[in-house]
Short mmCIF file of C-alpha atoms in Angstrom, two decimals:
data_model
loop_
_atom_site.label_atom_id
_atom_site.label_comp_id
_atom_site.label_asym_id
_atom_site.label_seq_id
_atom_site.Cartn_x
_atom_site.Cartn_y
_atom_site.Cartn_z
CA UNK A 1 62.97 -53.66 -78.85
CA UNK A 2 60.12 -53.27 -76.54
CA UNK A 3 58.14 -50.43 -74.83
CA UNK A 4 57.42 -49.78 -71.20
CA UNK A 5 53.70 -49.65 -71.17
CA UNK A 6 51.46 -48.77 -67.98
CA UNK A 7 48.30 -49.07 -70.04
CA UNK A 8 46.38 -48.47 -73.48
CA UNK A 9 42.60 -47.80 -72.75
CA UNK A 10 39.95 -46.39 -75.02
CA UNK A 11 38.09 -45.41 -76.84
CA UNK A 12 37.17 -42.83 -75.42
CA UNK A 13 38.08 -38.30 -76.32
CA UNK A 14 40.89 -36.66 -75.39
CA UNK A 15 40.20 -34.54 -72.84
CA UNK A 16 42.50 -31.60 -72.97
CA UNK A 17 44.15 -28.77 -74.94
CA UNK A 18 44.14 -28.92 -78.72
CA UNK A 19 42.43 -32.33 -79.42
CA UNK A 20 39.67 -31.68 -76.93
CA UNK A 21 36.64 -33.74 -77.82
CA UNK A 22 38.47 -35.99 -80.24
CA UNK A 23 37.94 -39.73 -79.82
CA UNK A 24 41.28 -41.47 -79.20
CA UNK A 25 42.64 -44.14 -77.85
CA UNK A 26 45.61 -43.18 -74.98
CA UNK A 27 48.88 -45.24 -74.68
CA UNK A 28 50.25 -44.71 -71.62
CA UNK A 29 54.26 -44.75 -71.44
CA UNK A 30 56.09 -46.14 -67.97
CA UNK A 31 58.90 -44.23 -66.64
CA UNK A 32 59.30 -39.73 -66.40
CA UNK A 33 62.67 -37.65 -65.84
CA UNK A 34 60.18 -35.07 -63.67
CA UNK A 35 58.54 -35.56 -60.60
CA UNK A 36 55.91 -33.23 -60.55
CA UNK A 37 54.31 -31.90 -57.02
CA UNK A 38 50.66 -32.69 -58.49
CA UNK A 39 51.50 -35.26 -60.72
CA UNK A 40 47.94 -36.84 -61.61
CA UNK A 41 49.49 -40.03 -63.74
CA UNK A 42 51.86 -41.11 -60.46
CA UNK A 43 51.25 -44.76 -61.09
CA UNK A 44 53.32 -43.90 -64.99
CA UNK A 45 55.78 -42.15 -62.83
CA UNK A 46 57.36 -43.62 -60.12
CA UNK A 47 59.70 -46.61 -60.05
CA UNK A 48 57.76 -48.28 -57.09
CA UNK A 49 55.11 -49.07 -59.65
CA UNK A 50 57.52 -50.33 -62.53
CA UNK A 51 56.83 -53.91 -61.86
CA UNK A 52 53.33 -53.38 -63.29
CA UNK A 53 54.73 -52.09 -66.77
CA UNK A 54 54.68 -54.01 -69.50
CA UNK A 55 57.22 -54.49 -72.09
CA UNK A 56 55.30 -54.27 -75.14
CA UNK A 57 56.90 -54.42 -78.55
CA UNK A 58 55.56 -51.75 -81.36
CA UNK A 59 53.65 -54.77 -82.95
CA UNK A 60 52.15 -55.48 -79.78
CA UNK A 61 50.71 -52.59 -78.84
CA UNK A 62 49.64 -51.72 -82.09
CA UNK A 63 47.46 -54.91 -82.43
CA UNK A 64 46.15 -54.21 -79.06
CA UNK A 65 45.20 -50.17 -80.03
CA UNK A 66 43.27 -51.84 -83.24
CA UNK A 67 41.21 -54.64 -81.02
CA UNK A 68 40.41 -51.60 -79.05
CA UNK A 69 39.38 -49.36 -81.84
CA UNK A 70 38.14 -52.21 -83.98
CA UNK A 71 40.39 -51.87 -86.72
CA UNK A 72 39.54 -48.52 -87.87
CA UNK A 73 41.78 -45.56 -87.54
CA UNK A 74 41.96 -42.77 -85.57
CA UNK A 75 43.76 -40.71 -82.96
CA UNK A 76 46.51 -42.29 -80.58
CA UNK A 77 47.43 -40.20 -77.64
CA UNK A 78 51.01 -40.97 -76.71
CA UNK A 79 51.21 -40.16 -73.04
CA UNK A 80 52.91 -40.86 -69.90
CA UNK A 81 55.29 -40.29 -68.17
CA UNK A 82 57.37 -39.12 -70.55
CA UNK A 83 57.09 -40.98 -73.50
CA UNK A 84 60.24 -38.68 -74.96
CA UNK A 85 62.32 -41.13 -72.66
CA UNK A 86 61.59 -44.31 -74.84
CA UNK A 87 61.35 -44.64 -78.61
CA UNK A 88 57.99 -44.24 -80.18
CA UNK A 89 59.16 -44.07 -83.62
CA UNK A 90 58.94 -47.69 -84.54
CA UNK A 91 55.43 -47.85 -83.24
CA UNK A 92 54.03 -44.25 -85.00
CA UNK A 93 55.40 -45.73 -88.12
CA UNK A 94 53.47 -48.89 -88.00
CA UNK A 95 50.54 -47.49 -87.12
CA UNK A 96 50.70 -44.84 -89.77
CA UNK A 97 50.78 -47.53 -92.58
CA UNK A 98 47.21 -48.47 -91.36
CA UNK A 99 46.08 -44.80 -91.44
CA UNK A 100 46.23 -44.07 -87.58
CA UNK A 101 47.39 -40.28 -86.52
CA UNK A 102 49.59 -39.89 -83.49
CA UNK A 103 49.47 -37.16 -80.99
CA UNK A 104 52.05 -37.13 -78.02
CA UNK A 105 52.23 -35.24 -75.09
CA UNK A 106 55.83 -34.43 -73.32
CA UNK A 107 57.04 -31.77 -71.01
CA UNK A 108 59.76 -31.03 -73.43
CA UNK A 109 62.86 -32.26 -71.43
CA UNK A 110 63.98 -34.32 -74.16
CA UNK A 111 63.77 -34.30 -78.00
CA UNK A 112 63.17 -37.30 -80.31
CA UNK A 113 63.38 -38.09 -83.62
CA UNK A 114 60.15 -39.58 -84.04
CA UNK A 115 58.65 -36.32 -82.99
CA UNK A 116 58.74 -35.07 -86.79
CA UNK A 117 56.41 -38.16 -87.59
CA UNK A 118 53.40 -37.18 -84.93
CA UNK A 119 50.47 -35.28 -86.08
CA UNK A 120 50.60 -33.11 -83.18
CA UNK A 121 53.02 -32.50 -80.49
CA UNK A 122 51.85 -31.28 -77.23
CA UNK A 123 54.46 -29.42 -75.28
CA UNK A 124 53.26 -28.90 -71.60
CA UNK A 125 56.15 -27.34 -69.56
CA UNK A 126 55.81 -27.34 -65.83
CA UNK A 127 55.25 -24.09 -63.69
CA UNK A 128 56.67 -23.33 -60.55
CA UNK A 129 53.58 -25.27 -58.75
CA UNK A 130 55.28 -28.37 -60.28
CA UNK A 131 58.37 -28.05 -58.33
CA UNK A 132 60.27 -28.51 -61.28
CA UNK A 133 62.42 -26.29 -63.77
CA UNK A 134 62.46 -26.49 -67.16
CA UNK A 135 65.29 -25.97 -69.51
CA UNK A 136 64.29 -23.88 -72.33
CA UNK A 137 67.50 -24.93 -74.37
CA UNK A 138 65.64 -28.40 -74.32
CA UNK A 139 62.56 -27.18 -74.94
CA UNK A 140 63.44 -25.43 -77.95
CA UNK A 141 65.15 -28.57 -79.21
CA UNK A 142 61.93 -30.52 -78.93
CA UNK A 143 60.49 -27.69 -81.44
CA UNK A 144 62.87 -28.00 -83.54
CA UNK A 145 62.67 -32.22 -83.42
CA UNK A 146 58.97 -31.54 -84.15
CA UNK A 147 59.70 -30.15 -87.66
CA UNK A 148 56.66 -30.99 -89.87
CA UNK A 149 54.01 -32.03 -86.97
CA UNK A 150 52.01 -29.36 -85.70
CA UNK A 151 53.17 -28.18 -82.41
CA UNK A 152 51.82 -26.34 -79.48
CA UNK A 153 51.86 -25.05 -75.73
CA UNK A 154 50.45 -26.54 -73.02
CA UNK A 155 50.41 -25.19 -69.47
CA UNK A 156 48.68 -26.06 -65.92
CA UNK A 157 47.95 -23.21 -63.93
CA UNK A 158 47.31 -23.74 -60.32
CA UNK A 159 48.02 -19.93 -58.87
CA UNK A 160 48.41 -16.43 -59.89
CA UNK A 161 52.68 -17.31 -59.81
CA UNK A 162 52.03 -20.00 -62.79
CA UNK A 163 49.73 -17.85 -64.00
CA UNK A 164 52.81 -15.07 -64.34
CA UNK A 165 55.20 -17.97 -65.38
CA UNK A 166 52.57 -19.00 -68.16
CA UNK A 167 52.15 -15.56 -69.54
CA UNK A 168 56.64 -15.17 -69.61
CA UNK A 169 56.77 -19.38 -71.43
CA UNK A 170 54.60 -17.84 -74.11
CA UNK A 171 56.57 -14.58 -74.36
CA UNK A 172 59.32 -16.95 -75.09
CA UNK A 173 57.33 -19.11 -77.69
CA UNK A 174 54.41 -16.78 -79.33
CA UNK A 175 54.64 -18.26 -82.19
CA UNK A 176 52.95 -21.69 -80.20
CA UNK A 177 49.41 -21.84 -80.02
CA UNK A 178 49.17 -21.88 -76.31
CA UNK A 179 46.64 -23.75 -74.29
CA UNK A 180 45.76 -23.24 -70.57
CA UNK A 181 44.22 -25.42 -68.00
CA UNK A 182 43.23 -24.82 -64.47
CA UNK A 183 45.05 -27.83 -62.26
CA UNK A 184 43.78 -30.41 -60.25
CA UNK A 185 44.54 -30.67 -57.07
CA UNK A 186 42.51 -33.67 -56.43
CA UNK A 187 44.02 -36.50 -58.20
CA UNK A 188 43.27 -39.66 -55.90
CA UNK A 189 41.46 -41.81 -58.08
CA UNK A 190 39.62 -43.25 -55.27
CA UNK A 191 38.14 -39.92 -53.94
CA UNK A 192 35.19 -38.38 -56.02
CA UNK A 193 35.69 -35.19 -57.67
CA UNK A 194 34.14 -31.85 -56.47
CA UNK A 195 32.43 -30.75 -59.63
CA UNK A 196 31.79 -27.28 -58.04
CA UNK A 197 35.43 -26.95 -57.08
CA UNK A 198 36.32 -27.93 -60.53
CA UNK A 199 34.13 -25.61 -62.26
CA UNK A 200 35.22 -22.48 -59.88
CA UNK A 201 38.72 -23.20 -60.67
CA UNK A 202 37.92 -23.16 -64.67
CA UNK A 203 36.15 -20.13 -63.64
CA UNK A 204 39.05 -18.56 -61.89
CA UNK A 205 41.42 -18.93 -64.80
CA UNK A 206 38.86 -17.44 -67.21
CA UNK A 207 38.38 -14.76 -65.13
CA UNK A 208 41.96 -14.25 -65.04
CA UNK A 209 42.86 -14.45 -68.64
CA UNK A 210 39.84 -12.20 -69.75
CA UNK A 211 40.65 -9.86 -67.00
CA UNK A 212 44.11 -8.67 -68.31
CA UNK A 213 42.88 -8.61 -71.36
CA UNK A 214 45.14 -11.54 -72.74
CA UNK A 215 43.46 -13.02 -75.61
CA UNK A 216 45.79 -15.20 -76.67
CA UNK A 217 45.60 -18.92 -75.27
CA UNK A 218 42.19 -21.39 -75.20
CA UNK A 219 41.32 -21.89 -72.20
CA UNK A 220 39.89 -25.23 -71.00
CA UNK A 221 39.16 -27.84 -68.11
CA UNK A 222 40.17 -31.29 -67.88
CA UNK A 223 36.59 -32.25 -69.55
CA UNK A 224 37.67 -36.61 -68.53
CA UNK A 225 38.01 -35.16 -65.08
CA UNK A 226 34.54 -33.57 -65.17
CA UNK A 227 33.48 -36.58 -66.65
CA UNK A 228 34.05 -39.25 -65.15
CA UNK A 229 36.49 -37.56 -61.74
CA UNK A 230 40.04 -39.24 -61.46
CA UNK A 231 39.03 -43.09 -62.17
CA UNK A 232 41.56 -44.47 -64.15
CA UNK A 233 40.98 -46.06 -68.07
CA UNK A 234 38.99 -43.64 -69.24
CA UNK B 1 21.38 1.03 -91.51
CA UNK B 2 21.08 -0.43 -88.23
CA UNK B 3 21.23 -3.97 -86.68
CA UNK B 4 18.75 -5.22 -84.01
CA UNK B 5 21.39 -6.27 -81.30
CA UNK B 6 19.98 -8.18 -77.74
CA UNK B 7 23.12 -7.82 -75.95
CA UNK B 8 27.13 -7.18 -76.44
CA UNK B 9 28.85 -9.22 -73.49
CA UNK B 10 32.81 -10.41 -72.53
CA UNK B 11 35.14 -10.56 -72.70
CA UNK B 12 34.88 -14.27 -71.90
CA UNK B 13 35.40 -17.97 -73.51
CA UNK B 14 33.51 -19.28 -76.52
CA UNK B 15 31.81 -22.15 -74.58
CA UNK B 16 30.87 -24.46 -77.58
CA UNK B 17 32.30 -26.19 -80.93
CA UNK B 18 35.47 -25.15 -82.97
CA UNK B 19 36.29 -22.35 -80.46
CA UNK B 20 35.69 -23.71 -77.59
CA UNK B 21 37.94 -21.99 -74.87
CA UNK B 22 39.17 -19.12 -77.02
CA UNK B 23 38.32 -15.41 -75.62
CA UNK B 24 35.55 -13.65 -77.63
CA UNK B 25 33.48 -11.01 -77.36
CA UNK B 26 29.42 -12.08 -77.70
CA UNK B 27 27.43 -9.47 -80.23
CA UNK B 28 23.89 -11.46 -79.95
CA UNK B 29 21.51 -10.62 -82.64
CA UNK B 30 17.62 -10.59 -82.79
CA UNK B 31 15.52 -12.76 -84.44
CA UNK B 32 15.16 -15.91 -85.95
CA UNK B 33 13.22 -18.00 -88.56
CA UNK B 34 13.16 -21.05 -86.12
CA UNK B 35 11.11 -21.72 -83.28
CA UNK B 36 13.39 -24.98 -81.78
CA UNK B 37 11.36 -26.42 -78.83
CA UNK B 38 14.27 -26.08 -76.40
CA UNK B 39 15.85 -22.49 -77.79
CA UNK B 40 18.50 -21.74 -74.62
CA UNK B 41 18.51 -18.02 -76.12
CA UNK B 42 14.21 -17.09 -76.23
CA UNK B 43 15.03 -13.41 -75.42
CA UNK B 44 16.76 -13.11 -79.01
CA UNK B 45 14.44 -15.72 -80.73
CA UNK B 46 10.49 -14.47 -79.04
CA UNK B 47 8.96 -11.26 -80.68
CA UNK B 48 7.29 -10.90 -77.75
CA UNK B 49 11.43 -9.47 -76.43
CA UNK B 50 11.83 -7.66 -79.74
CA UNK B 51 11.31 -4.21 -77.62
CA UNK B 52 14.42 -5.24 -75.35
CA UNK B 53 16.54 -5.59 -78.72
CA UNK B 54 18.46 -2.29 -78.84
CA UNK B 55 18.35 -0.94 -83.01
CA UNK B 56 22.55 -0.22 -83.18
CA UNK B 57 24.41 0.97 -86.03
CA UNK B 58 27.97 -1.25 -87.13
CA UNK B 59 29.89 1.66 -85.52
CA UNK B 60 28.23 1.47 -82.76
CA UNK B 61 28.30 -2.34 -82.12
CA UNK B 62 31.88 -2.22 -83.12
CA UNK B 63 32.54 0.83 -80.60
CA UNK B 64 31.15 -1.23 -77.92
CA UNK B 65 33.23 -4.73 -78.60
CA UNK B 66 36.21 -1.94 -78.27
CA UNK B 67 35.26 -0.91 -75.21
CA UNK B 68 34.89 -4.30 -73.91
CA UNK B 69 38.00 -5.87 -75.30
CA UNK B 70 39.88 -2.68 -74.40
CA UNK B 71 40.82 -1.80 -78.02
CA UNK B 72 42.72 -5.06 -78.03
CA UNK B 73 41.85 -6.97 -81.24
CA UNK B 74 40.08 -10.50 -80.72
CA UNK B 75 37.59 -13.03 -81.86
CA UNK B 76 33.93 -11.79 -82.15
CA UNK B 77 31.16 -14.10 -82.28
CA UNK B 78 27.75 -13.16 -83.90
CA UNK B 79 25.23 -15.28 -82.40
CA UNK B 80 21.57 -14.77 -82.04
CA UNK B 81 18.90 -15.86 -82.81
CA UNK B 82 19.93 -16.18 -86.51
CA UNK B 83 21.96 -13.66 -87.34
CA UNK B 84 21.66 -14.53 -91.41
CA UNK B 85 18.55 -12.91 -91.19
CA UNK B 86 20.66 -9.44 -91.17
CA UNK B 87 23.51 -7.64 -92.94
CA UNK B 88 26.17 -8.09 -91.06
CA UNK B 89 28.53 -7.40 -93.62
CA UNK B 90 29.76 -3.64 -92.80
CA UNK B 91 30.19 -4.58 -88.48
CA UNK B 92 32.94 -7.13 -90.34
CA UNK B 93 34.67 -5.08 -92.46
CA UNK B 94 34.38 -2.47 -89.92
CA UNK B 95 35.90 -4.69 -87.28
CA UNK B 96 38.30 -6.24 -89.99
CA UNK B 97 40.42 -3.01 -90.33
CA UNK B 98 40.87 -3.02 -86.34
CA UNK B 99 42.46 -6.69 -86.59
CA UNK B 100 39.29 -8.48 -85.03
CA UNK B 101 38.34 -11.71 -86.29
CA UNK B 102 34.54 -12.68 -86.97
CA UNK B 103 32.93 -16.51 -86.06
CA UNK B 104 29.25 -16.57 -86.63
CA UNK B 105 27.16 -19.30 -85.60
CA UNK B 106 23.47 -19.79 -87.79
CA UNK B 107 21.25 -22.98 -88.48
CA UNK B 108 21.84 -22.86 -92.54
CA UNK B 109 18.68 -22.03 -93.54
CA UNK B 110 19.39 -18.43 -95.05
CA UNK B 111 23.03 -18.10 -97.01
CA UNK B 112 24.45 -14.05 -96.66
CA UNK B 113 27.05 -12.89 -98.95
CA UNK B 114 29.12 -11.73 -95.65
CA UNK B 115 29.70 -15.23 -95.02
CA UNK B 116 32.71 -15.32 -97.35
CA UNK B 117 33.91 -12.22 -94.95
CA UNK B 118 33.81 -14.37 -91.29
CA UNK B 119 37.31 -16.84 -90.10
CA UNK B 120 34.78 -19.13 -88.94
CA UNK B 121 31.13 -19.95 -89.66
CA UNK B 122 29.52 -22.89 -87.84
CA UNK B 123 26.46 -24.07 -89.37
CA UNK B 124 24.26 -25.85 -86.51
CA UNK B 125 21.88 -27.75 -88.28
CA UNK B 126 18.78 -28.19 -85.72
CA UNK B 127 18.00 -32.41 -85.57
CA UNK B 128 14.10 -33.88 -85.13
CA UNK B 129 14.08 -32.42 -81.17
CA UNK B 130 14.00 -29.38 -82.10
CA UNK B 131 10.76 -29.64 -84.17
CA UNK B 132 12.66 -27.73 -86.93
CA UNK B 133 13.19 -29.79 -90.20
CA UNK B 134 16.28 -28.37 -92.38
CA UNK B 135 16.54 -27.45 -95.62
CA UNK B 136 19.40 -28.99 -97.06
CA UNK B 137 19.38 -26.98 -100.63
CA UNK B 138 19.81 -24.13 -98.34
CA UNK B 139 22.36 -25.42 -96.22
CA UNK B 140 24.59 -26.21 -99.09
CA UNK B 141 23.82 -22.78 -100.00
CA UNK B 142 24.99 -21.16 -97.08
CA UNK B 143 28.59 -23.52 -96.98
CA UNK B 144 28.73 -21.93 -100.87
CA UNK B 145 28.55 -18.63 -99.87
CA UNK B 146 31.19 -19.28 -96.74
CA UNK B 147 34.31 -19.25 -99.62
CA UNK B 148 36.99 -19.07 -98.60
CA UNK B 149 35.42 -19.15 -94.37
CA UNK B 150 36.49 -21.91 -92.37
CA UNK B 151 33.15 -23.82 -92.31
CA UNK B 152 32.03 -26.29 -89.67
CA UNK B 153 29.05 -28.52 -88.47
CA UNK B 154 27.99 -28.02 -85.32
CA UNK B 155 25.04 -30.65 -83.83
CA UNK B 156 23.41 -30.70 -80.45
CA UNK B 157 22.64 -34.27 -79.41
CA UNK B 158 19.24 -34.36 -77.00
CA UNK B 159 18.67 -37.97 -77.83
CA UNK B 160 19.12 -41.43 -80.32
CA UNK B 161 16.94 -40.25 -83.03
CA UNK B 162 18.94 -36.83 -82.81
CA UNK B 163 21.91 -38.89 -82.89
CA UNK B 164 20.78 -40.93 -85.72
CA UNK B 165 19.98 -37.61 -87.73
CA UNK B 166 23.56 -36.22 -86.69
CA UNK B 167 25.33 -39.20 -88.68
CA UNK B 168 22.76 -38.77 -91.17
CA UNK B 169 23.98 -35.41 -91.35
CA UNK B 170 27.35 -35.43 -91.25
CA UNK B 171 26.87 -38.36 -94.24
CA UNK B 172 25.16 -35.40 -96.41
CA UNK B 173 28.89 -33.29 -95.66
CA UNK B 174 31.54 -35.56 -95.26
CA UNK B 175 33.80 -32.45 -96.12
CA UNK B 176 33.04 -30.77 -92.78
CA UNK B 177 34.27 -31.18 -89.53
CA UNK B 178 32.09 -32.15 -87.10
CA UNK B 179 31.26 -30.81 -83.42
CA UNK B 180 28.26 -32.98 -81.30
CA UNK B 181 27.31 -31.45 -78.03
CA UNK B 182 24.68 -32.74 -75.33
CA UNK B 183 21.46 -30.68 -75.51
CA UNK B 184 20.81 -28.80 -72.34
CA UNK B 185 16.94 -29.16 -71.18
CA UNK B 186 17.57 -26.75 -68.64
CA UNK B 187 17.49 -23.48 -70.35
CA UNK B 188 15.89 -21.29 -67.41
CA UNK B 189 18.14 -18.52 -66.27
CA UNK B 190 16.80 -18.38 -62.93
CA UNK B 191 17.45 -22.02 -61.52
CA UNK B 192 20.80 -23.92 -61.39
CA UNK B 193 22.03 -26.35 -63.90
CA UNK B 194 22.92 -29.76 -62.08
CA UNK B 195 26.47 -30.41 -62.73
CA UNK B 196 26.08 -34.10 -62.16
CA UNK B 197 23.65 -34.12 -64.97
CA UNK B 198 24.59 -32.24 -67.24
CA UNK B 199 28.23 -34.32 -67.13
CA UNK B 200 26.12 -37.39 -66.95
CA UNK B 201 24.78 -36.07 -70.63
CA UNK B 202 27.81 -35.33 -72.13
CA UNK B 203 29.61 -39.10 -71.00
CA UNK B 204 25.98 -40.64 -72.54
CA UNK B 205 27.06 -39.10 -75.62
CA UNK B 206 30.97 -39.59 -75.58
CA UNK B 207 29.74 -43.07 -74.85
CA UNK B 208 27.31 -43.40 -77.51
CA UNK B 209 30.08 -42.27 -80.15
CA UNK B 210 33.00 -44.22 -79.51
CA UNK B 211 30.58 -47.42 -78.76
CA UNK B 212 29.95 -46.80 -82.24
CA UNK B 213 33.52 -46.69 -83.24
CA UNK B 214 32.65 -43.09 -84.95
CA UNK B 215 35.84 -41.48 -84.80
CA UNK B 216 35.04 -38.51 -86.65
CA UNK B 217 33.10 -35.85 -84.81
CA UNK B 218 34.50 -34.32 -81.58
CA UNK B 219 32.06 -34.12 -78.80
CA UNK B 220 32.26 -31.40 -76.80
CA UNK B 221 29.78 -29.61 -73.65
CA UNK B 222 28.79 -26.62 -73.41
CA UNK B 223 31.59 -24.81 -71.20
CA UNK B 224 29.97 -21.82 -70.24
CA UNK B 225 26.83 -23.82 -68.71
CA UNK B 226 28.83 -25.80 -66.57
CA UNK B 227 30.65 -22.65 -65.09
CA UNK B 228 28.37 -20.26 -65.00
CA UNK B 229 24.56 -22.16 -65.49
CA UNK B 230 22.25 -20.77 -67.80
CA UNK B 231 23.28 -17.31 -66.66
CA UNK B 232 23.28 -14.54 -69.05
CA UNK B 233 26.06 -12.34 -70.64
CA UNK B 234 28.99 -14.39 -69.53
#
């Protein structure tokens, strides 16, 4: 059995929602059911890029996440793509024998098994800005999947309608803690990143949040974007 | 009994540490035992500002984080200055019966029975920039008195030798989770904080941790000075 990697890079933190901050090292999945408008992780997504996947077994990528982290444990981020289309489970149980955690982050589309063994399951369904439409029938399956691992919301906001769409997803799942980011609309990763336009756009969703006097979600930027803009591998 | 209070602001985001990105509601208190060479809050530190720092009764701070919040319950955070230099015991159980929830941020040189009272207290031990030199009897005293408080570290980062001192720290209370975040040398509310360098401190740092293959503190920047500079009551 082998996985369809685009890339495993790190260490470096995890730049968004709950494990802000946290050093990690990402595996990147091949392959997504979605096509988001402003997808950022394109070269994960579409089949034109496929041939530069790699079929990885578990073992594989697990001895390449502990050269990377030299053998000492911490905090995989499971991304993508989706990695809910392939089967992490082999590889989460591997690593957990030598004491690694696992986060993933999905859209919610599709449940998995294996999504009872993360630490922490990051559900980010799209807004209307995405183009997409998620099914909340599916989404609720993926909670339930999740079981044990801690679970929570996270949405993009780009404009006041995801804005309204984010506020009616938590309605639906309160009991989530919810985490919101402003998007990015810049996600070349050969054109440098406007810091100011970056920063306004955090600004804006503050603003917004504070302003109605919704207190629930964290709000927070895309701190690898403000970093280091949209190079790639870090 | 009244509290010496410098200013009430938000609502807006916690900036820093454990809560970064959650709304809150600022109550900064005045005074402080330290003098750290590169305070970022002088007008709640200085005695030469004590006549700016309004005396306010707990009914009357909590009246005004009402009136901000709009009655709605929500994180407060007690900064200052140090705030354990005053009682602020009855503002929490004030605020308590109204469903608001108390973080307080001090050094951990002075422990206050009211600690046991707060969700969250982050203890911010100052490192050798600072010119401050801890007292680690009285730290432990202060995580003793937090209970049954979630207790963090907290550690700003200007240079090696602070980061030396940080692991140093963090060896002294394993038990604690840990929060580094770049030091700001631009603390002057009246020019503009340069994006570009303040990012440039915070990769230094994300650098200098995972270079080290220290997985256990998440590093963090200061939110609020990269939207908003070194302005005050935001």
């Amino acid at each position: 059995m082998t996985l369809r990697i685009v890339e495993i890079f790190g260490p470096t933190i995890q730049g968004e929602g709950v494990l802000i901050g946290e050093p990690t090292v990402f595996v990147r999945a091949g392959g997504c059911d979605y096509r988001c408008s402003w997808c950022d992780s394109l070269h994960a997504v579409d089949s034109r890029y496929r041939h530069d996947w790699l079929p990885m077994t578990p073992e594989a990528v697990m001895a390449e996440v502990e050269r990377l982290s030299g053998g000492l444990p911490l905090t995989v981020s499971i991304s993508g793509g989706n990695p809910a289309i392939q089967d992490f489970g082999p590889l989460i149980a591997l690593g957990r024998t030598k004491g690694y955690r696992f986060a993933c982050e999905t859209q919610g589309s599709i449940a998995q098994p294996w999504f009872a063994d993360l630490d922490t399951l990051v559900l980010s369904p799209k807004p209307p800005s995405s183009g997409e439409n998620p099914d909340w029938d599916r989404f609720a399956q993926c909670l339930e999947a999740a079981g044990p691992a801690r679970a929570v919301m996270k949405i993009v906001v780009f404009d006041d309608a995801d804005y309204a769409w984010a506020r009616d997803a938590h309605a639906r799942h309160p009991e989530l803690p919810l985490y919101l980011q402003p998007g990015n609309p810049e996600v070349d990763p050969d054109q440098p990143v406007d810091l100011d336009v970056a920063t306004a756009r955090l600004r804006w969703l503050i603003e917004t949040v504070t302003g109605d006097r919704w207190y629930t979600p964290r709000v927070l930027p895309q701190l690898h974007v403000l970093v280091w803009g949209n190079q790639r591998g870090v």
